[in-house]
Structure formats: C-alpha cells, structure tokens
Amino acid sequence: MGKQPAFTKRFAPSEADLAQCVRCGLCLQHCPTYVATGLEAESPRGRLYLIKAMSEGLIEPTVNVTGHMDRCLQCRNCEAVCPSGVPYGRIMEHGRAHVLHTGRAPFAWRLRALFLREVIARPGRLALLASALRVYRASGLRALAERTPMLRDRVALAPTIAGKEFKRRGVLARPKGATKYRVALLTGCIMPLAYGRVHAATVRVLARNGCEVIAPATQVCCGALHGHNGDLPTAIELARRNIDAFLAEDFDAVIVNSAGCGSAIKEYGQLLAEDGEYLDRARLLASRVRDVTEFLASLPFEPPKRLLDARVTYQDSCHLGHAQRITRAPREIIASIPGVRFIELPHGDRCCGSAGVYGLTQGDMSLRLLDEKMRYIRETGADVIATANPGCMTQLEAGLRRHGVNGRVVHVIELLDESYRRATAHV
Amino acid sequence: MKRSSLIRDLQGAIGRRWVLHAPEDLLVYEYDATIDRGLPEAVVLPDDAEGVASAVCIASNHGVPVTARGAGTGLSGGAIPCEGGVVIVTTRMNRILELDPENRIAVVEPGVINLDISRSTAPYGLYYAPDPSSQKACSIGGNVAENAGGPHCLRYGTTTNHVLGLEIVTADGVVVWLGGKTADTPGYDLTGVVVGSEGTLAIVTKVIVRLLHKPEATVTLLAIFDTVTQASRVVSSIIGKGMVPAALEMMDKNTMDAVEPFVHAGYPPDAGAVLLIEVEGLKEDAQEQADAVASICRELEAREIRIGLSQEDRDRLWAGRKGALGALGRLAPSYYILDGVIPRTRLPTVLDGVYEACDRFGFRVANVFHAGDGNLHPNVMFDERVQGATKKVLDLGEEIMRLCVDAGGSITGEHGVGYEKRNYMSWIFSPDDLEVMSRLKAAFGASEIFNPGKVFPTSKGCGEVSSRMRAAIARVGADAFV
C-alpha cells in the first residue's frame, strides 16, 4: 500500500489537465530555467511529471520537489508553444495550492502566502511598505547598497517606488468630444504606488480615444499573485469582490494595463469554475477585460502625429505574450509613433526574471535571467525599453542600474501618450 | 551500500552539483517521448569528454550500465535506462566549438540543439539539413545516436550523410576521434558505424557536421485530397517519375484535427489527406519542379492545390507538421508512435491495412509521415491509465510492423529500434546477421555497459528495475535510496 496522496482533493490539478502532456519535449527550449540549468526537473515537462507523481502519491512534497516548483517562473512560455495545449499555468497553480493546503508546505511558502494575503491584498499596509521603499530610494540608501559589493546582488531586485501615487477613484476622465465608450480601469495593488504615471498616461490616452474612464471605488487587487503562489482561497475571494465591483455597471470594457492582472481576470472563469454563485458573472467579466494595448489596437486608435526621436525595443511581458497571446498590439502601437526606430529584442519573448515575487524568492536565477536579458538589450542599442507590466518594468529598471546602461523603461502606453501630448503642445 | 559508494565516486569526479540521486530528481529521467519507462540509479551531467569518461569508468567499476541522454525527445526509448545504472545527460555540453563557413563544417558538442546549428550558421547562408520534427528541442547527440531523419531527408539523406567525424568515449573510458573534417578518411568508416548505433557502442562527445548552402528558391505546395489512397497514388507517381522533392509529407484527417486548433494554418477540416510538398533548387528549376508536381496532383484528382504561399503561411503549415506528434495530446492522453518503412508503391495497400488493424483493435490512429521515403508513422491514440491498454497497443504495433515487413519493408525508418522493437529484429535479420552485430558491439568493448536491453532481441523486460524502484519509493517515501 502506498501512502495517502499528499494532495487534498479540492485543489488537485485535474487528471484531465495532467493527462494532456504527452512528453514530446517541444516546450523544453522555451523554458528559461531549463535552458539555464539543463535539468529536466527545471523544465515544464519535468515539473508536470513531478506534480503528477505527487498527485498519484508516488512522491511527497519534499524540499527537493517544492524547490523545483519554486524555480518555475510561471511565465507560461511553454504553454504558448505546446502543441497539445497543456494548461501548464493552471497545473502549477493547483500543484502549489495542494502542497500549501496539505500543511506540509515549506515555511517559506506559508510566509509568502501570509505576506501576499496580509500585505499585498491590503492597500493600507501595502502603502506603508511602499513608503518605506520610497524612503529607501530617496535617501540614497539604495544607491549606497547597490554599490556595496557584498550587498549588490541581494538588494538588486528590491522594487522601485518613485513618483506620484495614483489615488483617484470614480470618473477619471471624459473625452473632449463625444463619448464613444464607457470603460472601467483596474487600478490594481502595486501599480498605483509604483507606477502612478502609467495610470495617468493610460487615462489620458483612453480619453483621447473617446473613452469615459471610470475606476470603480470598490475594486481590489486582482489576486494574480495569490493564485500563482497557490493561495487559491484568497484569489477566489478577491475575484468575487472584483466581479461585484466591475459588473455594478455595464462597461463597454474593463481596461487593464498590467499584463499579469489582465491575464488573471481573463481567467476568473477557470478560477471560479466550481463557484455556482459567481461562475456566470466571472465569465462575463472575463469577456469584458482588455489589455490597454489590445483595446486600443482594436479601435483603431488615433494615430499619433508628433515625432518621438528614440530607438525603442520591446520586451514581451510574459502574461501578455504567453498567457494572453497578445504580441502584435503593443508592437503596432510602438511602430505607429513617428520618429521611433523599433528594434526587435532577441529572445524578447523570454522572461526577464521578474515573475511576480520571483525576484525576491529566487534571487539568483532571477538575476541570471536579468543579466542575460541586459546583454540582448545592449545589443539592440535601444535607449527606450518598452514593456507592458509593472513587474517587468521594475526588473528592467534594476537591470539598467546594475549594468550601468543609459536608457529608460516605459510602459508601451506611455510612449503613445508622450507623442500625443507633444502634438497637443505644439499644434 | 553499493549505490551510495557509486554516488560518492561520481560526485568526486563530476562535482556534487551535477550528480543527481534523490528519487524525485531521478524520476524525471525515467521517460522520453515514448511510452517506455526505466528509472536510473544516478544521473550525471558532465561538462566535457573527460567528465563523461570518468562517469563511464566509475559505472564500469561498479558494474552498472550507462545510458546517454540528450533532450529526451527520442521515439524509441533510446535514452531510457532499461536496466537502471547511470544516465549521462549531455545538456551542459552545448557549445558550438568551431564554425568554418568556407569549408562548410561545424564542430559541436552533443548537447547542441539541432535547430541552433542552423540558426547560428544562417548568417553565412548555411544550414544543417536533417530536420527531425523535434528539431527545435532535440540534441545533435541524440540525432547521431538514432541516425535521425526528418521531412527534408528525402532529398538530403539522414544524419549519417551529414556527420563527418565524431569524438567518442569508449566503454573503457578512452576518448578517441573517428573520421575527421574531410569528406573521406582512410580506414574503416567507424563514424558510419557509430551513427545510428543507439548509444550501444560509445558515447559521443563531439560531432563534426557538414553544412549546406541554403537553396536559392523553395516552393511549398499543399495538395488536398478526399482520400488517403488518392494522396498515396500521387506519392508513388512523383517518385516513379524520378522526381526528388525536398520534402513529401502526408497528413491524414485525424492528424489535421489535432493540429489545426494549435497552428491555425488552414489545414482543411473535411479533407481525407493532404500532401505537404516542398521543392528546392535554382529559381527556374524549383518553379518547373513545382509545376510538374502540381500537374501530377491535378491529374490524380487533388481536390485543391495551394501554391505560392507566403512565408508566414509556410511557417505555419510546417509548425503544424512538426508539432503534429505533440498535438495528438489534444485527442488522447497517450500515443504510441510507430516507425515503419515500406516500398513506396505499396503505400495505398499498407495504409489500408493499418487503418483496418487499428479499427479492429478499437484504437483511433493518426497517420502523419514522410510519404516520399515510404516511412510510415501511424500514431495510435490510447489512454495508458486504462488497464491493459498499453499491452493491447503494443500488440497492435507488432501487427503493423508485420504489415510493413511483409510488404518488403523494415521496422524502423528513423526512430531507431530501441527497446520495444528489438524483438522484431529477428524478422529482418538471421541469427548469423545478429551475431555479427553483437560481435561488433563486443569489439567496441561495450557488450555489458552501454545501453543494455536495446537493439538486440532479448526476453528481459524494460522497466523491471524501474518498477522495483518505484515500489521502493512508494514504500519508504522520499528518503529511499539516499
């Protein structure tokens, strides 16, 4: 007799999901951690096999196994190239959820879940943490730490908090002319603290394209980070509150400018698959969610007219490119700006190593991927690196500092906004 | 314990970090892309030939076998340690050591990915011709071991035609070179002997590959047919007229059902079969060939011929063809891919026989294969979780292999004999033939050590060790064997 399966039924990755993998191996070279290590257990195929073995009760969630699961970036590059359509992201989330709920999860996992639940999902506490990080940067302490050889690697990936916080709710903007669309904006948890300027740009660009933009006051964090780390109950709870918040009115679209959040909300239907009360509305909300680049490209958006003299490259945010499969819209937007010379980033679809809290939990691998990313960025000679997610932005900014590269990191939407605003200023 | 001293010795030679021994770490080396399983006792990832040689010597001293593994995308169980022992993984040996565009050769380590050779030689207008469907994931070392083929091998030949020399580690741990950088070296063609030897003679640690100039023009055609038989007749006719397209691939309806939702390449949902044909050459020549092929298709009742495809369309069609195997996961949880060769004139009859046999056994089958070579790949879809299904599928496989052999063909075109087809070897070879082969293995000193249980007929079952270890893991939990 084998031991009882370590997985509790409620969160077990479904047998059907696990059976989808036929082990052809075509994912291997698309997995950043497999390419970096050459280890099968650090590949999608290997991790899936381990999760499967765990669900069959063949192996236990030892530190060894949870370590392999931990080193997964959940970038879902494998999922985008899988001929068989293995829902790898979902399998990993459920795999982690199970380990977490067996009570045999490593301490670090429980601590992480606690942090995500009690800080990230709580705006007041998160703001406090952000203030600390703001002081850390403004006081020059960060610059000092990053120059200290012994600390350099350890502090390299601490998130950047700078600029004005975006606190507004309710009606954020109305178009100058006729209102063509009424859209809601997900403000999110980290975005308003770290990249208030991206929200400001998003609102201006949407208004210019005929949108009335509203931030429903009762919205909360999307729950993506909680789901990724296996805390499905919290993810579900947050999803329910957002469903109530965003479906209170009939918006034409719910606009999201962080790829990770957009991907999470688009998958609310899967997250709440067993929630009889919310399932239909989860699907309805999911169907209304658009990444801001996706929404603009579908309009089509007003072409920007003023020159923006820059060499621009684009890093595909994993949850935009791989999870949402949106790769053309951001490029279209960048290419539409007069004066921009767009250079494709070699391996631009490979994760930069940010991956949510990965930079904090797997610093070594995260830095390794970032250093490789910076080599390719240097090759392009770009002075502007555009991307579509706050995590990627803060990671790439850390990369610029670390490698002494001159340049700036922007959200795609900021470039469009810059060109629009120049036009307004000069015409 | 014996095993712990084996591991200690390996750690001493290769470094702790690159010797895997925890059950969970070993578990992911018990599979490749087939249905076979076999659990190793230790896995090592050396960085160079010296590391491989040390691992071989240590395994030999401990009396355990050695199995080499590249990316684990093989289709005959070649990388599966049937009798346990040490698995040597080549993923860290993945450097392109030398690139000589003028002489059109490259020296690469075995862990280099097939497609990466073509990618890094593209700036010189060169490429590496053999293109297995898994080319973006499979390693050149694995290609050498299995003498891998691919769609374009119809015109250019398989791996063996593109390997000029090899550095190998022999069973007694000696590093030697076979062949060289020139096209023909004096003495025995030992390179040719090792290519396709399925890891039973030596472990390859460097490969000298031949590079080709990219053709001036490539024309891709998609010919659509109502039935597989019609498509088969076209294949026979093209070959019969002495034409050699670069690729001549067939996909049947079941395959297209799996592939289309993945690539959206425009494979027709209601057709019985398609031929994906590629002709290459100088501009005028390629166009002429394409016209000739198109007219044969038309004569033989192709429902539609798509020609003049954009690069994007072509890429998608090929992505579908090359991802076909994995895409079958959309239709069933497991597949068993067969690899038989038949005379091309017999395509229609043998294919009928394949469909009939699969019907009779109650399995759905998808045929996607190198029609121009007469190299069949019936993919039998099943669910290995169903009691007895695997056994039944293997029985069906045997029957299909029989069909191929009876038609004057062979039991493998490009995937290798490996484990599950070793007992069919006696259908093709006499005991004397096999004796000569085993004497060759003995001459390499490799009888006991390299990849036992493969190629040669035997009665021992693969995975006996595996199931023993699996049972042990289940019994004592994660600390087993540590």
Coordinates of N, CA, C and O in Angstrom, one line a residue, chain A residues 220-340:
Chain A
V220 N -10.6 45.7 -5.9 CA -9.5 45.3 -5.1 C -8.4 44.7 -6.0 O -8.6 44.6 -7.2
C221 N -7.3 44.3 -5.3 CA -6.2 43.6 -6.0 C -6.8 42.4 -6.8 O -7.8 41.7 -6.3
C222 N -6.3 42.1 -8.0 CA -6.9 41.0 -8.8 C -6.7 39.6 -8.3 O -7.4 38.7 -8.7
G223 N -5.7 39.4 -7.4 CA -5.5 38.1 -6.9 C -4.5 37.2 -7.7 O -4.3 36.1 -7.3
A224 N -3.9 37.8 -8.7 CA -3.0 37.0 -9.5 C -1.8 36.4 -8.7 O -1.6 35.2 -8.8
L225 N -1.2 37.2 -7.9 CA 0.0 36.8 -7.2 C -0.4 35.7 -6.2 O 0.3 34.7 -6.0
H226 N -1.6 35.8 -5.6 CA -2.1 34.8 -4.7 C -2.3 33.5 -5.4 O -1.9 32.5 -4.9
G227 N -3.0 33.6 -6.5 CA -3.2 32.3 -7.3 C -1.9 31.7 -7.7 O -1.7 30.5 -7.5
H228 N -1.0 32.5 -8.2 CA 0.3 31.9 -8.7 C 1.0 31.2 -7.6 O 1.7 30.2 -7.8
N229 N 0.9 31.7 -6.4 CA 1.6 31.1 -5.3 C 0.8 30.1 -4.5 O 1.1 29.6 -3.4
G230 N -0.4 29.7 -5.1 CA -1.1 28.6 -4.5 C -2.2 29.0 -3.5 O -2.8 28.1 -2.9
D231 N -2.3 30.3 -3.2 CA -3.3 30.6 -2.2 C -4.7 30.9 -3.0 O -5.1 32.0 -3.2
L232 N -5.3 29.8 -3.4 CA -6.5 29.9 -4.2 C -7.6 30.5 -3.5 O -8.4 31.3 -4.0
P233 N -7.8 30.2 -2.2 CA -9.0 30.8 -1.5 C -8.9 32.3 -1.5 O -9.9 32.9 -1.7
T234 N -7.7 32.9 -1.2 CA -7.6 34.3 -1.3 C -7.9 34.9 -2.7 O -8.6 35.8 -2.9
A235 N -7.3 34.2 -3.7 CA -7.5 34.6 -5.1 C -9.0 34.6 -5.4 O -9.5 35.5 -6.0
I236 N -9.7 33.6 -4.9 CA -11.1 33.4 -5.2 C -11.9 34.6 -4.5 O -12.8 35.2 -5.1
E237 N -11.5 34.8 -3.3 CA -12.2 35.9 -2.5 C -12.0 37.2 -3.2 O -13.0 38.0 -3.4
L238 N -10.8 37.5 -3.7 CA -10.6 38.8 -4.3 C -11.3 38.9 -5.7 O -11.9 39.9 -6.0
A239 N -11.3 37.7 -6.4 CA -12.0 37.7 -7.7 C -13.5 38.0 -7.5 O -14.1 38.8 -8.2
R240 N -14.1 37.4 -6.4 CA -15.5 37.7 -6.2 C -15.8 39.2 -6.0 O -16.8 39.8 -6.5
R241 N -14.9 39.8 -5.2 CA -15.1 41.2 -4.9 C -15.0 42.1 -6.2 O -15.7 43.0 -6.4
N242 N -14.0 41.7 -7.0 CA -13.9 42.4 -8.2 C -15.0 42.2 -9.2 O -15.4 43.1 -9.9
I243 N -15.6 41.0 -9.2 CA -16.7 40.8 -10.0 C -17.9 41.7 -9.6 O -18.5 42.4 -10.5
D244 N -18.1 41.8 -8.3 CA -19.1 42.7 -7.8 C -18.8 44.2 -8.2 O -19.7 44.9 -8.7
A245 N -17.5 44.5 -8.1 CA -17.2 45.9 -8.4 C -17.3 46.3 -9.8 O -17.8 47.4 -10.2
F246 N -16.8 45.4 -10.7 CA -16.8 45.8 -12.1 C -18.1 45.5 -12.9 O -18.3 46.0 -14.0
L247 N -18.9 44.7 -12.3 CA -20.2 44.4 -13.0 C -21.3 45.2 -12.4 O -22.5 45.1 -12.9
A248 N -21.0 46.1 -11.5 CA -22.1 47.0 -11.0 C -22.6 47.9 -12.0 O -23.8 48.4 -12.0
E249 N -21.8 48.2 -13.0 CA -22.3 49.0 -14.2 C -21.9 48.2 -15.4 O -21.1 47.4 -15.5
D250 N -22.7 48.6 -16.5 CA -22.4 47.9 -17.8 C -21.3 48.6 -18.6 O -21.6 49.4 -19.5
F251 N -20.1 48.3 -18.3 CA -19.0 49.0 -19.0 C -18.8 48.3 -20.4 O -19.1 47.1 -20.5
D252 N -18.3 49.1 -21.3 CA -18.0 48.5 -22.7 C -16.8 47.6 -22.6 O -16.7 46.7 -23.3
A253 N -15.9 48.0 -21.7 CA -14.7 47.2 -21.5 C -14.1 47.5 -20.1 O -14.3 48.6 -19.6
V254 N -13.4 46.5 -19.6 CA -12.6 46.7 -18.4 C -11.1 46.7 -18.8 O -10.6 45.7 -19.3
I255 N -10.5 47.9 -18.7 CA -9.2 48.1 -19.2 C -8.1 47.8 -18.1 O -8.2 48.2 -17.0
V256 N -7.1 47.0 -18.5 CA -6.1 46.6 -17.6 C -4.7 47.0 -18.2 O -4.5 46.7 -19.4
N257 N -3.9 47.6 -17.5 CA -2.5 48.0 -18.1 C -1.4 47.2 -17.4 O -0.2 47.5 -17.6
S258 N -1.7 46.2 -16.6 CA -0.6 45.3 -16.2 C -1.0 43.9 -16.6 O -2.1 43.4 -16.3
A259 N -0.1 43.4 -17.4 CA -0.4 42.1 -18.1 C -0.8 41.0 -17.2 O -1.7 40.2 -17.5
G260 N -0.1 40.9 -16.1 CA -0.4 39.8 -15.1 C -1.8 39.9 -14.6 O -2.5 38.9 -14.5
C261 N -2.3 41.1 -14.3 CA -3.6 41.3 -13.8 C -4.6 41.0 -14.8 O -5.6 40.3 -14.6
G262 N -4.4 41.4 -16.1 CA -5.3 41.2 -17.2 C -5.5 39.7 -17.4 O -6.6 39.2 -17.5
S263 N -4.3 39.0 -17.4 CA -4.4 37.6 -17.6 C -5.2 36.9 -16.5 O -6.0 36.0 -16.7
A264 N -5.0 37.3 -15.3 CA -5.7 36.7 -14.1 C -7.2 36.9 -14.2 O -8.0 36.0 -14.1
I265 N -7.6 38.1 -14.6 CA -9.1 38.4 -14.6 C -9.7 37.7 -15.8 O -10.8 37.2 -15.7
K266 N -8.9 37.6 -16.9 CA -9.5 36.8 -18.1 C -9.7 35.4 -17.7 O -10.4 34.7 -18.4
E267 N -9.0 34.9 -16.7 CA -9.1 33.5 -16.3 C -10.0 33.3 -15.0 O -10.0 32.2 -14.4
Y268 N -10.7 34.4 -14.6 CA -11.6 34.2 -13.5 C -12.6 33.1 -13.7 O -13.0 32.4 -12.7
G269 N -13.0 32.9 -14.9 CA -14.0 31.8 -15.2 C -13.4 30.4 -14.8 O -14.1 29.6 -14.3
Q270 N -12.1 30.2 -15.0 CA -11.5 29.0 -14.6 C -11.3 28.9 -13.1 O -11.5 27.9 -12.4
L271 N -10.9 30.1 -12.5 CA -10.7 30.1 -11.1 C -11.9 29.8 -10.3 O -11.9 29.1 -9.3
L272 N -13.1 30.3 -10.8 CA -14.3 30.1 -10.1 C -15.2 29.0 -10.7 O -16.4 29.1 -10.6
A273 N -14.5 28.1 -11.4 CA -15.2 27.1 -12.1 C -16.2 26.3 -11.2 O -17.3 25.8 -11.7
E274 N -15.9 26.2 -9.9 CA -16.8 25.5 -9.1 C -17.7 26.4 -8.2 O -18.3 25.9 -7.2
D275 N -17.7 27.6 -8.5 CA -18.5 28.6 -7.7 C -19.8 28.9 -8.4 O -19.9 29.7 -9.3
G276 N -20.8 28.1 -8.0 CA -22.1 28.2 -8.6 C -22.7 29.6 -8.6 O -23.3 30.1 -9.6
E277 N -22.4 30.3 -7.6 CA -23.0 31.7 -7.4 C -22.3 32.7 -8.4 O -23.0 33.6 -8.9
Y278 N -21.0 32.6 -8.5 CA -20.3 33.6 -9.3 C -19.9 33.2 -10.7 O -19.4 34.1 -11.4
L279 N -20.0 31.9 -11.0 CA -19.3 31.5 -12.3 C -19.8 32.3 -13.5 O -18.9 32.8 -14.3
D280 N -21.1 32.4 -13.7 CA -21.6 33.1 -14.9 C -21.0 34.6 -15.0 O -20.6 35.0 -16.0
R281 N -21.1 35.2 -13.8 CA -20.6 36.6 -13.8 C -19.1 36.7 -13.9 O -18.6 37.6 -14.5
A282 N -18.4 35.7 -13.4 CA -16.9 35.6 -13.6 C -16.6 35.6 -15.1 O -15.7 36.3 -15.6
R283 N -17.4 34.8 -15.8 CA -17.1 34.7 -17.3 C -17.5 36.0 -18.0 O -16.8 36.4 -18.9
L284 N -18.6 36.6 -17.5 CA -19.0 37.8 -18.1 C -17.9 38.9 -18.0 O -17.5 39.6 -18.9
L285 N -17.4 39.0 -16.7 CA -16.3 40.0 -16.5 C -15.1 39.6 -17.4 O -14.5 40.5 -18.0
A286 N -14.7 38.4 -17.4 CA -13.6 37.9 -18.2 C -13.7 38.4 -19.6 O -12.8 38.8 -20.2
S287 N -14.9 38.3 -20.1 CA -15.1 38.6 -21.5 C -15.0 40.1 -21.8 O -14.8 40.5 -22.9
R288 N -15.1 40.9 -20.8 CA -15.0 42.3 -21.0 C -13.6 42.9 -20.8 O -13.3 44.0 -21.1
V289 N -12.8 42.1 -20.2 CA -11.4 42.5 -19.9 C -10.6 42.7 -21.2 O -10.6 41.8 -22.0
R290 N -9.9 43.8 -21.3 CA -9.0 44.0 -22.4 C -7.7 44.6 -21.9 O -7.7 45.6 -21.1
D291 N -6.6 44.1 -22.4 CA -5.3 44.8 -22.1 C -5.4 46.2 -22.8 O -6.0 46.2 -23.9
V292 N -4.8 47.2 -22.2 CA -5.0 48.5 -22.8 C -4.4 48.5 -24.3 O -5.0 49.2 -25.2
T293 N -3.4 47.8 -24.6 CA -2.8 47.8 -25.9 C -3.8 47.0 -26.9 O -4.0 47.5 -28.0
E294 N -4.4 46.0 -26.4 CA -5.3 45.2 -27.1 C -6.5 46.0 -27.5 O -7.0 46.0 -28.6
F295 N -7.0 46.8 -26.5 CA -8.2 47.6 -26.7 C -8.0 48.7 -27.7 O -8.7 48.8 -28.7
L296 N -6.8 49.4 -27.6 CA -6.5 50.4 -28.5 C -6.3 49.9 -29.9 O -6.8 50.5 -30.9
A297 N -5.6 48.8 -30.1 CA -5.4 48.3 -31.4 C -6.7 47.9 -32.1 O -6.8 47.9 -33.3
S298 N -7.7 47.5 -31.3 CA -8.9 47.1 -31.9 C -9.8 48.2 -32.3 O -10.9 48.0 -32.9
L299 N -9.5 49.5 -31.9 CA -10.5 50.6 -32.1 C -10.6 50.9 -33.6 O -11.8 51.0 -34.0
P300 N -9.7 51.3 -34.4 CA -8.3 51.6 -34.1 C -8.1 52.9 -33.4 O -8.9 53.8 -33.5
F301 N -6.9 53.1 -32.8 CA -6.6 54.3 -32.1 C -6.2 55.5 -33.0 O -5.8 55.2 -34.1
E302 N -6.3 56.7 -32.5 CA -6.0 57.8 -33.2 C -4.4 57.8 -33.5 O -3.7 57.7 -32.5
P303 N -4.0 57.9 -34.7 CA -2.6 57.8 -35.0 C -1.8 59.0 -34.4 O -2.3 60.1 -34.6
P304 N -0.8 58.8 -33.6 CA 0.0 59.9 -33.1 C 0.7 60.6 -34.2 O 1.1 60.0 -35.2
K305 N 0.9 61.9 -34.1 CA 1.4 62.7 -35.2 C 2.8 63.3 -35.0 O 3.5 63.6 -35.9
R306 N 3.1 63.5 -33.7 CA 4.4 64.2 -33.4 C 5.6 63.2 -33.3 O 5.4 62.1 -32.8
L307 N 6.7 63.7 -33.7 CA 7.9 62.9 -33.6 C 8.3 62.6 -32.2 O 8.3 63.4 -31.3
L308 N 8.8 61.4 -32.1 CA 9.4 61.0 -30.8 C 10.7 60.3 -31.2 O 10.8 59.2 -31.8
D309 N 11.8 61.1 -31.0 CA 13.1 60.6 -31.5 C 13.7 59.6 -30.6 O 14.3 60.0 -29.6
A310 N 13.5 58.3 -30.9 CA 14.0 57.3 -29.9 C 14.3 56.0 -30.6 O 13.6 55.6 -31.6
R311 N 15.2 55.2 -30.1 CA 15.4 53.8 -30.5 C 14.7 53.0 -29.5 O 15.1 53.0 -28.3
V312 N 13.7 52.3 -29.9 CA 12.8 51.6 -28.9 C 12.9 50.1 -29.2 O 12.9 49.6 -30.3
T313 N 13.0 49.3 -28.1 CA 12.8 47.9 -28.2 C 11.7 47.5 -27.2 O 11.3 48.3 -26.4
Y314 N 11.2 46.3 -27.5 CA 10.1 45.8 -26.7 C 10.3 44.5 -26.0 O 10.7 43.5 -26.7
Q315 N 10.1 44.4 -24.7 CA 10.2 43.1 -24.0 C 8.8 42.7 -23.8 O 8.0 43.3 -23.2
D316 N 8.4 41.5 -24.5 CA 7.1 40.9 -24.3 C 6.9 40.6 -22.8 O 7.6 39.8 -22.3
S317 N 5.9 41.2 -22.2 CA 5.6 40.7 -20.8 C 5.0 39.3 -21.0 O 4.1 39.1 -21.8
C318 N 5.4 38.4 -20.1 CA 5.0 37.0 -20.3 C 3.5 36.9 -20.3 O 2.9 36.1 -21.0
H319 N 2.9 37.6 -19.3 CA 1.4 37.4 -19.2 C 0.6 38.1 -20.3 O -0.6 37.9 -20.4
L320 N 1.3 38.9 -21.1 CA 0.7 39.5 -22.2 C 0.9 38.6 -23.4 O 0.0 38.1 -24.1
G321 N 2.2 38.3 -23.7 CA 2.6 37.5 -24.8 C 2.2 36.0 -24.7 O 1.5 35.5 -25.6
H322 N 2.5 35.4 -23.6 CA 2.3 33.9 -23.5 C 0.9 33.6 -22.9 O 0.2 32.7 -23.4
A323 N 0.5 34.3 -21.9 CA -0.8 34.0 -21.3 C -2.0 34.5 -22.1 O -2.9 33.8 -22.3
Q324 N -1.8 35.8 -22.5 CA -2.9 36.4 -23.3 C -2.7 36.3 -24.8 O -3.6 36.6 -25.5
R325 N -1.6 35.8 -25.2 CA -1.2 35.7 -26.6 C -1.3 37.0 -27.4 O -1.8 37.0 -28.5
I326 N -1.0 38.1 -26.7 CA -1.1 39.4 -27.4 C 0.4 39.8 -27.7 O 1.1 40.2 -26.7
T327 N 0.8 39.8 -28.9 CA 2.1 40.2 -29.3 C 2.1 41.3 -30.3 O 3.1 42.1 -30.4
R328 N 1.1 41.4 -31.1 CA 1.1 42.4 -32.2 C 0.7 43.8 -31.7 O 1.3 44.8 -32.1
A329 N -0.4 43.8 -30.8 CA -0.9 45.1 -30.4 C 0.2 46.1 -29.9 O 0.3 47.2 -30.4
P330 N 1.0 45.7 -28.9 CA 2.0 46.6 -28.4 C 3.0 47.0 -29.5 O 3.4 48.2 -29.5
R331 N 3.3 46.1 -30.4 CA 4.3 46.5 -31.5 C 3.6 47.5 -32.4 O 4.3 48.4 -32.9
E332 N 2.3 47.2 -32.7 CA 1.6 48.2 -33.6 C 1.6 49.6 -33.0 O 1.8 50.6 -33.7
I333 N 1.4 49.7 -31.7 CA 1.3 51.0 -31.1 C 2.7 51.6 -31.2 O 2.8 52.8 -31.5
I334 N 3.8 50.9 -30.8 CA 5.1 51.5 -30.9 C 5.4 52.0 -32.3 O 5.9 53.0 -32.5
A335 N 5.1 51.1 -33.3 CA 5.5 51.4 -34.6 C 4.7 52.5 -35.2 O 5.1 53.2 -36.2
S336 N 3.6 52.8 -34.6 CA 2.7 53.9 -35.1 C 3.3 55.3 -34.8 O 2.8 56.3 -35.3
I337 N 4.2 55.3 -33.9 CA 4.7 56.7 -33.5 C 5.8 57.2 -34.4 O 6.8 56.5 -34.6
P338 N 5.6 58.3 -35.0 CA 6.6 58.9 -36.0 C 7.9 59.1 -35.3 O 7.9 59.5 -34.1
G339 N 9.0 58.8 -36.0 CA 10.3 59.0 -35.4 C 10.9 57.9 -34.6 O 12.1 57.8 -34.4
V340 N 10.0 57.0 -34.2 CA 10.5 55.8 -33.4 C 11.2 54.8 -34.3 O 10.7 54.4 -35.4

